[in-house]
């Protein structure tokens, strides 16, 4: 059974109703802090949706919140350390206000060793739940509010789909829509399949319904999400794949832009490339992680493609969608990666010339096969390589951005620039950020054409035409 049962849905609705009356006169405020990827952001929107339904409003201040929930990420050790540091620091706040409820959820909690550590060492945390228990939040919160002990739900599972959970979105002109959950790929370094369960796709009708509703609320751009989004439909009994889904989303009236992530190279079918080329709303942007350039390392990572296959795929993508913006993820310092292996990674960067590269130093994740490898490469060496990679990519990104000088792009305006209140910010069809001075009545949600007047390594500045 992939979707949750009607009984379970009813039980949660019952807990929601009870919570609503319990909280009726309290005007409770919540703060939900998210780490990790867009899937987690989207889960946080569901958490906020469930909280809003029982009477919570939201605050950005810890001092002001009656409930603080950290939605955590386990993909690298650094992400986990940051959460633990922040949770530790909250013990003062809890001492000051014993009624403050602190919750931890998400990928980090889905690892049993981590949930145990939290229970043992962070006694001020009252609510602990994993990714598979998200839809049970009404019940867990109800129990945590009534009981004085920690409420924990981190049961392991292949994962379920819980439709119809309310989603609280900020009213932005763009929205994330999860189309599938989980991952079956088991790349040897990666914790995601262990904490997110197996691949499971939502029914296309449910996805189309959600996007149609978003459009009715004023959204004009959607990003379809999945850890391996282009494997969409493989687990369903009906005849639908990601290419067909794109075509159906493309037909939604009023929607203007479609993006999607993350795509695995092995699932970039010819049908998908054709759909990308045919659908005018599918933006010329592709995030296509290659992780490593060396075939030996790719095999050790269980990525299921070679460097030559990856480069050929990039060639075919560019043939179908010329001028597509390409980005990628790269891991530096996989166990026993040699200098020659690393140079193959640099070779791919030089050959493809990605617009953006997200690079990470390998982080050992307990429970994954790569964690068992006896690694002879020093941390110092890994950091040196990481810096070399960054220097190379900065130069490439800069050159690509410089090439945009004088060019005009249509932007979807997203709002005020985070760094300069006199500027607005928006994205090009390829997903590049351009800042431009506030002009006339232009506001978030508008589409404007901007000409690039100044370039940086990371951003572009322009002027409205
Ligand atoms: N499903 C996506 C992304 C998963 S996590 C994909 O397959 O590409 C995002 C990125 O984190 C990965 O692409 C990878 O580059 C990086 N990553 C995952 N596990 C890691 C680890 N153990 N150490 C360092 N980086 C890691
Ligand atoms: Fe992790 Fe690989 Fe799945 Fe991406 S495809 S989530 S890197 S196991
Ligand atoms: Fe992190 Fe979980 Fe996403 S481990 S990257 S938040 S799926």
Short mmCIF file of C-alpha atoms and ligand atoms in Angstrom, two decimals:
data_model
loop_
_atom_site.label_atom_id
_atom_site.label_comp_id
_atom_site.label_asym_id
_atom_site.label_seq_id
_atom_site.Cartn_x
_atom_site.Cartn_y
_atom_site.Cartn_z
CA UNK A 1 0.00 0.00 0.00
CA UNK A 2 1.67 3.19 -1.14
CA UNK A 3 -0.95 5.77 -0.22
CA UNK A 4 -2.00 6.15 3.40
CA UNK A 5 -5.33 4.56 4.29
CA UNK A 6 -8.57 6.49 4.67
CA UNK A 7 -8.66 5.35 8.33
CA UNK A 8 -5.24 6.90 8.93
CA UNK A 9 -6.38 10.10 7.21
CA UNK A 10 -9.52 10.19 9.36
CA UNK A 11 -7.53 9.56 12.54
CA UNK A 12 -5.23 12.49 11.76
CA UNK A 13 -8.20 14.73 10.96
CA UNK A 14 -9.64 13.79 14.36
CA UNK A 15 -6.35 14.76 16.09
CA UNK A 16 -6.34 18.03 14.12
CA UNK A 17 -9.81 18.85 15.40
CA UNK A 18 -8.77 18.07 18.98
CA UNK A 19 -5.64 20.21 18.61
CA UNK A 20 -7.72 23.09 17.26
CA UNK A 21 -9.92 23.15 20.33
CA UNK A 22 -6.95 22.64 22.67
CA UNK A 23 -5.15 25.62 21.13
CA UNK A 24 -8.24 27.74 20.56
CA UNK A 25 -7.54 30.48 23.11
CA UNK A 26 -3.75 30.37 23.03
CA UNK A 27 -2.93 32.13 19.70
CA UNK A 28 0.13 29.85 19.35
CA UNK A 29 3.10 30.81 17.20
CA UNK A 30 5.43 28.43 15.39
CA UNK A 31 8.86 28.66 13.79
CA UNK A 32 9.85 25.99 11.26
CA UNK A 33 13.53 25.98 10.28
CA UNK A 34 14.59 23.95 7.25
CA UNK A 35 17.93 22.42 6.29
CA UNK A 36 18.77 20.48 3.15
CA UNK A 37 17.18 20.25 -0.24
CA UNK A 38 14.00 21.54 -1.90
CA UNK A 39 12.18 18.35 -0.95
CA UNK A 40 12.73 19.30 2.64
CA UNK A 41 11.53 22.86 1.97
CA UNK A 42 8.41 21.37 0.44
CA UNK A 43 7.93 19.11 3.49
CA UNK A 44 8.25 22.19 5.70
CA UNK A 45 5.46 23.82 3.72
CA UNK A 46 3.35 20.76 4.58
CA UNK A 47 4.33 21.03 8.25
CA UNK A 48 3.29 24.70 8.23
CA UNK A 49 0.08 23.71 6.46
CA UNK A 50 -0.81 21.21 9.19
CA UNK A 51 0.11 23.73 11.90
CA UNK A 52 -1.89 26.56 10.31
CA UNK A 53 -4.90 24.24 10.10
CA UNK A 54 -4.92 23.85 13.90
CA UNK A 55 -4.48 27.55 14.67
CA UNK A 56 -0.75 28.33 14.56
CA UNK A 57 0.55 31.51 13.02
CA UNK A 58 4.22 31.88 12.13
CA UNK A 59 7.09 33.91 13.52
CA UNK A 60 10.74 34.30 12.55
CA UNK A 61 11.85 34.77 16.15
CA UNK A 62 12.85 31.94 18.51
CA UNK A 63 12.01 34.07 21.55
CA UNK A 64 8.51 34.60 20.23
CA UNK A 65 7.73 30.99 19.24
CA UNK A 66 5.70 28.49 21.28
CA UNK A 67 6.79 25.70 18.94
CA UNK A 68 10.13 25.42 17.14
CA UNK A 69 10.58 22.63 14.60
CA UNK A 70 13.87 21.86 12.89
CA UNK A 71 13.40 19.95 9.65
CA UNK A 72 16.83 18.39 9.27
CA UNK A 73 19.16 17.08 6.55
CA UNK A 74 21.54 14.13 6.84
CA UNK A 75 23.35 14.31 3.53
CA UNK A 76 26.67 15.53 4.98
CA UNK A 77 28.15 15.68 8.46
CA UNK A 78 28.34 19.49 8.35
CA UNK A 79 24.56 19.78 7.99
CA UNK A 80 24.07 17.52 11.02
CA UNK A 81 26.61 19.41 13.13
CA UNK A 82 24.86 22.71 12.46
CA UNK A 83 21.52 21.31 13.63
CA UNK A 84 23.04 19.80 16.79
CA UNK A 85 24.75 23.12 17.59
CA UNK A 86 21.51 25.05 17.19
CA UNK A 87 19.50 22.55 19.21
CA UNK A 88 22.10 22.66 22.00
CA UNK A 89 21.85 26.45 22.10
CA UNK A 90 18.07 26.26 22.50
CA UNK A 91 18.32 24.65 25.95
CA UNK A 92 18.61 28.16 27.51
CA UNK A 93 15.39 29.24 25.85
CA UNK A 94 13.66 26.09 27.08
CA UNK A 95 14.84 26.77 30.66
CA UNK A 96 13.53 30.32 30.42
CA UNK A 97 10.19 29.17 28.98
CA UNK A 98 9.40 25.58 30.03
CA UNK A 99 6.26 25.56 27.87
CA UNK A 100 8.29 25.99 24.70
CA UNK A 101 7.92 22.86 22.56
CA UNK A 102 10.97 21.89 20.50
CA UNK A 103 10.65 19.37 17.68
CA UNK A 104 13.13 17.70 15.35
CA UNK A 105 12.11 15.96 12.16
CA UNK A 106 13.33 15.07 8.69
CA UNK A 107 16.14 12.99 7.27
CA UNK A 108 18.53 13.20 10.22
CA UNK A 109 15.87 11.80 12.57
CA UNK A 110 15.09 8.90 10.23
CA UNK A 111 18.48 7.41 11.25
CA UNK A 112 17.88 5.41 14.43
CA UNK A 113 21.33 6.19 15.92
CA UNK A 114 20.63 9.91 15.60
CA UNK A 115 17.16 9.73 17.14
CA UNK A 116 18.73 7.80 20.07
CA UNK A 117 21.43 10.46 20.52
CA UNK A 118 18.82 13.22 20.62
CA UNK A 119 16.73 11.36 23.19
CA UNK A 120 19.78 10.79 25.39
CA UNK A 121 21.62 14.09 25.11
CA UNK A 122 19.04 16.72 24.25
CA UNK A 123 16.32 16.25 26.83
CA UNK A 124 14.74 19.60 25.99
CA UNK A 125 13.54 18.17 22.65
CA UNK A 126 9.96 16.86 23.07
CA UNK A 127 9.02 15.81 19.56
CA UNK A 128 11.11 13.61 17.27
CA UNK A 129 9.81 12.22 14.00
CA UNK A 130 11.27 10.92 10.76
CA UNK A 131 10.35 11.59 7.14
CA UNK A 132 7.86 8.69 7.07
CA UNK A 133 5.83 10.10 9.98
CA UNK A 134 5.27 13.59 8.54
CA UNK A 135 1.54 13.05 7.95
CA UNK A 136 1.12 11.97 11.58
CA UNK A 137 2.17 15.38 12.89
CA UNK A 138 -1.33 16.22 14.25
CA UNK A 139 -1.28 13.12 16.46
CA UNK A 140 2.35 13.52 17.54
CA UNK A 141 1.88 17.18 18.37
CA UNK A 142 -1.27 16.43 20.31
CA UNK A 143 0.56 13.81 22.37
CA UNK A 144 3.57 16.07 22.92
CA UNK A 145 1.35 18.91 24.15
CA UNK A 146 -0.48 16.66 26.60
CA UNK A 147 2.36 14.44 27.79
CA UNK A 148 5.51 15.57 29.56
CA UNK A 149 7.79 13.00 27.93
CA UNK A 150 9.37 12.95 24.48
CA UNK A 151 7.13 11.74 21.67
CA UNK A 152 9.13 9.75 19.12
CA UNK A 153 8.09 8.32 15.74
CA UNK A 154 11.03 7.25 13.61
CA UNK A 155 9.75 3.88 12.36
CA UNK A 156 11.57 2.68 9.28
CA UNK A 157 9.48 2.21 6.16
CA UNK A 158 9.66 1.89 2.40
CA UNK A 159 7.62 5.10 2.53
CA UNK A 160 4.06 6.09 1.74
CA UNK A 161 2.34 8.86 -0.15
CA UNK A 162 0.08 11.10 1.87
CA UNK A 163 -2.07 13.21 -0.46
CA UNK A 164 -4.25 16.11 0.62
CA UNK A 165 -2.04 17.38 3.46
CA UNK A 166 -2.61 21.14 3.58
CA UNK A 167 0.33 23.11 2.19
CA UNK A 168 1.21 26.56 3.49
CA UNK A 169 3.01 28.58 0.81
CA UNK A 170 4.18 32.15 1.18
CA UNK A 171 2.27 33.40 -1.84
CA UNK A 172 5.36 33.58 -4.07
CA UNK A 173 4.83 33.61 -7.83
CA UNK A 174 6.71 30.30 -8.01
CA UNK A 175 6.11 27.05 -6.16
CA UNK A 176 7.71 23.66 -5.61
CA UNK A 177 5.64 20.59 -6.36
CA UNK A 178 6.88 17.15 -5.30
CA UNK A 179 5.99 14.64 -7.98
CA UNK A 180 7.78 11.68 -6.45
CA UNK A 181 9.47 10.76 -3.22
CA UNK A 182 12.40 8.55 -2.27
CA UNK A 183 15.28 7.08 -4.23
CA UNK A 184 16.20 3.58 -5.48
CA UNK A 185 19.67 4.33 -6.73
CA UNK A 186 21.80 3.64 -3.68
CA UNK A 187 24.86 5.60 -4.78
CA UNK A 188 27.41 4.17 -2.37
CA UNK A 189 28.17 7.46 -0.59
CA UNK A 190 24.59 8.62 -0.13
CA UNK A 191 22.26 8.40 2.86
CA UNK A 192 19.14 9.60 1.02
CA UNK A 193 17.70 6.17 0.04
CA UNK A 194 17.96 5.07 3.69
CA UNK A 195 16.15 8.10 5.08
CA UNK A 196 13.63 8.75 2.32
CA UNK A 197 12.53 5.23 1.37
CA UNK A 198 11.88 3.77 -2.09
CA UNK A 199 10.84 5.68 -5.19
CA UNK A 200 7.13 6.37 -5.26
CA UNK A 201 5.34 8.60 -7.73
CA UNK A 202 2.20 10.59 -7.13
CA UNK A 203 -0.69 9.96 -9.52
CA UNK A 204 -0.51 12.42 -12.43
CA UNK A 205 -4.07 13.66 -11.77
CA UNK A 206 -3.10 14.71 -8.23
CA UNK A 207 -0.07 16.62 -9.54
CA UNK A 208 -2.06 18.35 -12.27
CA UNK A 209 -4.78 19.23 -9.78
CA UNK A 210 -2.25 20.79 -7.39
CA UNK A 211 -0.62 22.85 -10.14
CA UNK A 212 -3.99 24.00 -11.51
CA UNK A 213 -4.91 25.21 -8.01
CA UNK A 214 -1.57 26.99 -7.67
CA UNK A 215 -2.14 28.77 -10.98
CA UNK A 216 -5.58 29.85 -9.76
CA UNK A 217 -3.78 31.40 -6.74
CA UNK A 218 -1.44 33.38 -8.98
CA UNK A 219 1.56 31.05 -9.34
CA UNK A 220 3.08 31.09 -12.83
CA UNK A 221 6.23 29.00 -12.33
CA UNK A 222 6.50 25.51 -10.85
CA UNK A 223 9.51 23.36 -10.11
CA UNK A 224 8.71 19.65 -10.16
CA UNK A 225 10.68 17.90 -7.44
CA UNK A 226 12.03 14.42 -6.88
CA UNK A 227 15.38 13.00 -5.72
CA UNK A 228 15.43 11.29 -9.09
CA UNK A 229 12.67 13.22 -10.78
CA UNK A 230 13.17 11.79 -14.25
CA UNK A 231 12.44 8.27 -12.96
CA UNK A 232 8.88 9.51 -12.41
CA UNK A 233 6.20 6.93 -13.20
CA UNK A 234 8.47 3.86 -13.26
CA UNK A 235 6.84 2.53 -10.10
CA UNK A 236 3.25 3.19 -11.23
CA UNK A 237 1.01 0.58 -12.86
CA UNK A 238 -0.26 3.08 -15.40
CA UNK A 239 1.48 4.14 -18.60
CA UNK A 240 3.08 7.44 -17.66
CA UNK A 241 6.68 8.63 -17.58
CA UNK A 242 8.33 11.95 -16.82
CA UNK A 243 8.24 13.04 -20.46
CA UNK A 244 4.48 12.52 -20.56
CA UNK A 245 4.04 14.29 -17.24
CA UNK A 246 5.95 17.32 -18.58
CA UNK A 247 3.69 17.45 -21.62
CA UNK A 248 0.57 17.34 -19.45
CA UNK A 249 1.86 20.05 -17.10
CA UNK A 250 2.82 22.12 -20.14
CA UNK A 251 -0.84 22.10 -21.21
CA UNK A 252 -2.07 23.80 -18.00
CA UNK A 253 -3.51 27.18 -18.98
CA UNK A 254 -2.07 30.18 -17.15
CA UNK A 255 1.16 28.42 -16.17
CA UNK A 256 4.20 30.04 -17.81
CA UNK A 257 7.33 28.29 -16.59
CA UNK A 258 8.21 24.71 -15.66
CA UNK A 259 11.49 23.58 -14.11
CA UNK A 260 12.42 20.25 -12.53
CA UNK A 261 15.09 18.67 -10.37
CA UNK A 262 17.07 16.50 -9.76
CA UNK A 263 17.66 14.41 -12.87
CA UNK A 264 19.86 11.32 -12.87
CA UNK A 265 21.90 10.93 -16.07
CA UNK A 266 20.87 7.27 -16.45
CA UNK A 267 17.18 8.27 -16.66
CA UNK A 268 17.53 11.04 -19.28
CA UNK A 269 15.53 9.23 -21.97
CA UNK A 270 15.33 10.37 -25.61
CA UNK A 271 11.57 10.90 -25.01
CA UNK A 272 12.39 13.30 -22.18
CA UNK A 273 14.81 15.28 -24.35
CA UNK A 274 12.09 15.57 -27.01
CA UNK A 275 9.54 16.73 -24.42
CA UNK A 276 11.98 19.36 -23.16
CA UNK A 277 12.50 20.62 -26.69
CA UNK A 278 8.79 20.56 -27.60
CA UNK A 279 7.23 22.08 -24.48
CA UNK A 280 7.53 25.86 -24.66
CA UNK A 281 6.95 26.25 -20.90
CA UNK A 282 9.78 23.90 -19.92
CA UNK A 283 12.64 26.26 -19.24
CA UNK A 284 16.09 25.75 -20.84
CA UNK A 285 17.71 24.64 -17.61
CA UNK A 286 18.96 21.27 -16.43
CA UNK A 287 20.58 20.20 -13.18
CA UNK A 288 22.47 17.02 -14.07
CA UNK A 289 24.83 15.81 -11.34
CA UNK A 290 27.86 13.87 -12.61
CA UNK A 291 29.59 13.52 -9.19
CA UNK A 292 32.98 12.37 -10.55
CA UNK A 293 34.86 12.25 -13.84
CA UNK A 294 36.80 9.02 -13.40
CA UNK A 295 35.14 5.80 -14.57
CA UNK A 296 36.71 3.86 -11.69
CA UNK A 297 35.23 6.29 -9.16
CA UNK A 298 31.86 6.35 -10.96
CA UNK A 299 31.76 2.55 -10.68
CA UNK A 300 32.75 2.68 -7.01
CA UNK A 301 29.96 5.23 -6.52
CA UNK A 302 27.42 2.97 -8.31
CA UNK A 303 26.41 5.82 -10.62
CA UNK A 304 25.76 3.52 -13.61
CA UNK A 305 27.28 5.68 -16.37
CA UNK A 306 30.78 6.38 -17.65
CA UNK A 307 32.37 9.74 -18.32
CA UNK A 308 31.98 9.15 -22.07
CA UNK A 309 28.26 8.38 -21.66
CA UNK A 310 27.78 11.50 -19.56
CA UNK A 311 29.57 13.73 -22.07
CA UNK A 312 27.57 12.20 -24.90
CA UNK A 313 24.36 12.89 -22.98
CA UNK A 314 25.35 16.54 -22.52
CA UNK A 315 26.00 16.75 -26.27
CA UNK A 316 22.54 15.32 -27.02
CA UNK A 317 20.88 17.66 -24.51
CA UNK A 318 22.53 20.69 -26.14
CA UNK A 319 21.58 19.45 -29.59
CA UNK A 320 17.89 19.35 -28.55
CA UNK A 321 17.86 22.46 -26.37
CA UNK A 322 20.57 24.86 -27.59
CA UNK A 323 21.83 27.41 -25.03
CA UNK A 324 20.47 25.35 -22.13
CA UNK A 325 21.81 26.40 -18.72
CA UNK A 326 23.56 23.43 -17.16
CA UNK A 327 24.42 22.88 -13.52
CA UNK A 328 25.83 19.88 -11.70
CA UNK A 329 26.90 18.37 -8.38
CA UNK A 330 30.43 17.09 -7.81
CA UNK A 331 31.97 15.17 -4.93
CA UNK A 332 35.67 15.71 -4.24
CA UNK A 333 37.63 13.13 -2.27
CA UNK A 334 35.54 9.98 -2.57
CA UNK A 335 37.53 7.26 -0.70
CA UNK A 336 40.83 6.54 -2.47
CA UNK A 337 40.23 9.00 -5.30
CA UNK A 338 43.67 9.42 -6.89
CA UNK A 339 45.15 12.59 -8.39
CA UNK A 340 44.52 11.11 -11.85
CA UNK A 341 40.88 10.39 -10.92
CA UNK A 342 40.45 13.96 -9.70
CA UNK A 343 41.92 15.34 -12.92
CA UNK A 344 39.17 13.50 -14.82
CA UNK A 345 36.64 15.52 -12.80
CA UNK A 346 38.41 18.75 -13.82
CA UNK A 347 38.41 17.47 -17.40
CA UNK A 348 34.59 17.16 -17.34
CA UNK A 349 34.24 20.68 -15.92
CA UNK A 350 36.48 22.06 -18.68
CA UNK A 351 34.71 20.09 -21.41
CA UNK A 352 31.12 20.83 -20.42
CA UNK A 353 31.58 24.34 -19.01
CA UNK A 354 28.62 24.27 -16.59
CA UNK A 355 27.02 27.55 -15.61
CA UNK A 356 26.99 26.50 -11.96
CA UNK A 357 28.69 23.69 -10.05
CA UNK A 358 27.74 22.63 -6.53
CA UNK A 359 30.83 20.92 -5.14
CA UNK A 360 31.11 18.97 -1.91
CA UNK A 361 33.94 17.29 -0.07
CA UNK A 362 33.03 13.65 0.49
CA UNK A 363 31.45 13.13 3.89
CA UNK A 364 31.33 9.67 5.44
CA UNK A 365 27.74 8.57 6.19
CA UNK A 366 27.24 5.72 8.63
CA UNK A 367 25.31 2.85 7.07
CA UNK A 368 26.37 3.50 3.46
CA UNK A 369 28.73 1.09 1.61
CA UNK A 370 31.38 3.79 1.01
CA UNK A 371 31.71 4.32 4.77
CA UNK A 372 33.30 0.84 4.96
CA UNK A 373 36.14 1.68 2.54
CA UNK A 374 39.56 2.18 4.06
CA UNK A 375 40.46 5.62 2.71
CA UNK A 376 44.13 6.58 2.24
CA UNK A 377 43.66 10.14 1.00
CA UNK A 378 44.28 12.83 3.62
CA UNK A 379 41.78 15.59 4.44
CA UNK A 380 44.45 18.12 3.56
CA UNK A 381 44.76 16.68 0.06
CA UNK A 382 40.96 16.69 -0.34
CA UNK A 383 40.75 20.34 0.66
CA UNK A 384 43.53 21.27 -1.77
CA UNK A 385 41.67 19.56 -4.61
CA UNK A 386 38.43 21.20 -3.58
CA UNK A 387 40.10 24.63 -3.81
CA UNK A 388 41.58 23.82 -7.21
CA UNK A 389 38.15 22.80 -8.46
CA UNK A 390 36.56 25.98 -7.14
CA UNK A 391 39.22 28.16 -8.77
CA UNK A 392 38.68 26.47 -12.13
CA UNK A 393 34.89 26.68 -11.94
CA UNK A 394 34.90 30.31 -10.75
CA UNK A 395 36.86 31.21 -13.85
CA UNK A 396 34.44 29.31 -16.11
CA UNK A 397 31.32 30.77 -14.44
CA UNK A 398 32.83 34.25 -14.74
CA UNK A 399 33.57 33.78 -18.44
CA UNK A 400 30.04 32.49 -19.09
CA UNK A 401 28.51 35.42 -17.18
CA UNK A 402 30.75 37.92 -19.00
CA UNK A 403 29.34 36.50 -22.23
CA UNK A 404 25.86 37.67 -21.10
CA UNK A 405 26.87 41.35 -21.13
CA UNK A 406 24.47 43.32 -23.35
CA UNK A 407 22.06 40.39 -23.75
CA UNK A 408 18.36 40.71 -22.86
CA UNK A 409 16.35 38.18 -20.88
CA UNK A 410 12.78 37.83 -19.75
CA UNK A 411 12.70 37.66 -15.94
CA UNK A 412 10.07 36.49 -13.53
CA UNK A 413 10.45 39.06 -10.74
CA UNK A 414 10.84 37.30 -7.38
CA UNK A 415 11.00 40.34 -5.08
CA UNK A 416 13.55 42.57 -3.40
CA UNK A 417 17.21 41.61 -3.65
CA UNK A 418 18.47 40.08 -0.39
CA UNK A 419 21.61 42.19 -0.41
CA UNK A 420 20.36 45.56 -1.69
CA UNK A 421 16.92 46.97 -0.85
CA UNK A 422 17.02 49.35 -3.83
CA UNK A 423 17.11 46.40 -6.24
CA UNK A 424 14.64 43.77 -7.41
CA UNK A 425 15.69 40.28 -8.35
CA UNK A 426 14.43 37.78 -10.88
CA UNK A 427 15.44 34.73 -12.87
CA UNK A 428 16.07 34.26 -16.55
CA UNK A 429 14.51 31.32 -18.42
CA UNK A 430 17.82 29.48 -17.80
CA UNK A 431 17.49 30.18 -14.07
CA UNK A 432 20.23 32.80 -13.76
CA UNK A 433 19.65 35.54 -11.21
CA UNK A 434 19.64 39.14 -12.44
CA UNK A 435 19.30 42.11 -10.08
CA UNK A 436 17.97 45.41 -11.39
CA UNK A 437 17.03 48.77 -9.86
CA UNK A 438 13.44 49.14 -8.66
CA UNK A 439 11.51 50.82 -11.44
CA UNK A 440 7.95 52.17 -11.54
CA UNK A 441 5.33 49.70 -10.39
CA UNK A 442 7.27 46.52 -11.09
CA UNK A 443 6.62 43.93 -8.36
CA UNK A 444 7.06 40.25 -7.53
CA UNK A 445 5.18 38.06 -9.99
CA UNK A 446 5.66 40.39 -12.97
CA UNK A 447 7.52 39.39 -16.10
CA UNK A 448 9.95 42.02 -17.40
CA UNK A 449 12.71 42.12 -19.97
CA UNK A 450 16.08 43.17 -18.63
CA UNK A 451 19.35 43.92 -20.40
CA UNK A 452 22.55 42.88 -18.62
CA UNK A 453 24.82 45.83 -17.87
CA UNK A 454 27.22 44.39 -15.32
CA UNK A 455 28.53 40.88 -14.60
CA UNK A 456 29.95 39.07 -11.55
CA UNK A 457 31.02 35.48 -10.93
CA UNK A 458 27.75 34.69 -9.17
CA UNK A 459 25.24 37.27 -10.38
CA UNK A 460 24.30 39.70 -13.11
CA UNK A 461 22.97 43.24 -12.89
CA UNK A 462 20.74 44.78 -15.51
CA UNK A 463 18.25 47.42 -16.47
CA UNK A 464 14.59 47.07 -17.44
CA UNK A 465 14.04 47.77 -21.13
N1 LIG B 1 19.25 13.05 -5.89
C1 LIG B 1 20.16 14.00 -6.24
C2 LIG B 1 20.79 14.79 -5.09
C3 LIG B 1 21.05 14.14 -3.81
S1 LIG B 1 21.89 14.96 -2.52
C4 LIG B 1 21.19 13.36 -7.14
O1 LIG B 1 21.25 12.19 -7.26
O2 LIG B 1 21.96 14.06 -7.73
C5 LIG B 1 22.66 16.34 -3.28
C6 LIG B 1 24.12 16.18 -3.53
O3 LIG B 1 24.82 15.98 -2.33
C7 LIG B 1 24.50 14.99 -4.38
O4 LIG B 1 24.30 15.22 -5.73
C8 LIG B 1 25.95 14.81 -4.03
O5 LIG B 1 26.78 15.56 -4.86
C9 LIG B 1 26.03 15.34 -2.62
N2 LIG B 1 26.25 14.26 -1.65
C10 LIG B 1 25.43 13.22 -1.37
N3 LIG B 1 26.00 12.44 -0.44
C11 LIG B 1 27.19 12.99 -0.13
C12 LIG B 1 28.25 12.63 0.76
N4 LIG B 1 28.19 11.54 1.50
N5 LIG B 1 29.32 13.45 0.82
C13 LIG B 1 29.40 14.56 0.06
N6 LIG B 1 28.45 14.93 -0.80
C14 LIG B 1 27.35 14.16 -0.89
FE1 LIG B 2 21.62 9.92 -3.38
FE2 LIG B 2 22.27 8.83 -5.67
FE3 LIG B 2 19.71 8.82 -4.89
FE4 LIG B 2 20.86 11.08 -5.61
S1 LIG B 2 20.50 9.30 -6.94
S2 LIG B 2 19.61 10.75 -3.82
S3 LIG B 2 22.97 10.84 -4.91
S4 LIG B 2 21.41 7.73 -3.91
FE1 LIG B 3 19.18 16.28 2.95
FE2 LIG B 3 17.16 14.68 3.14
FE3 LIG B 3 17.29 16.40 1.16
S1 LIG B 3 19.25 14.14 3.54
S2 LIG B 3 19.48 16.62 0.83
S3 LIG B 3 17.11 16.91 3.28
S4 LIG B 3 16.47 14.34 1.09
#
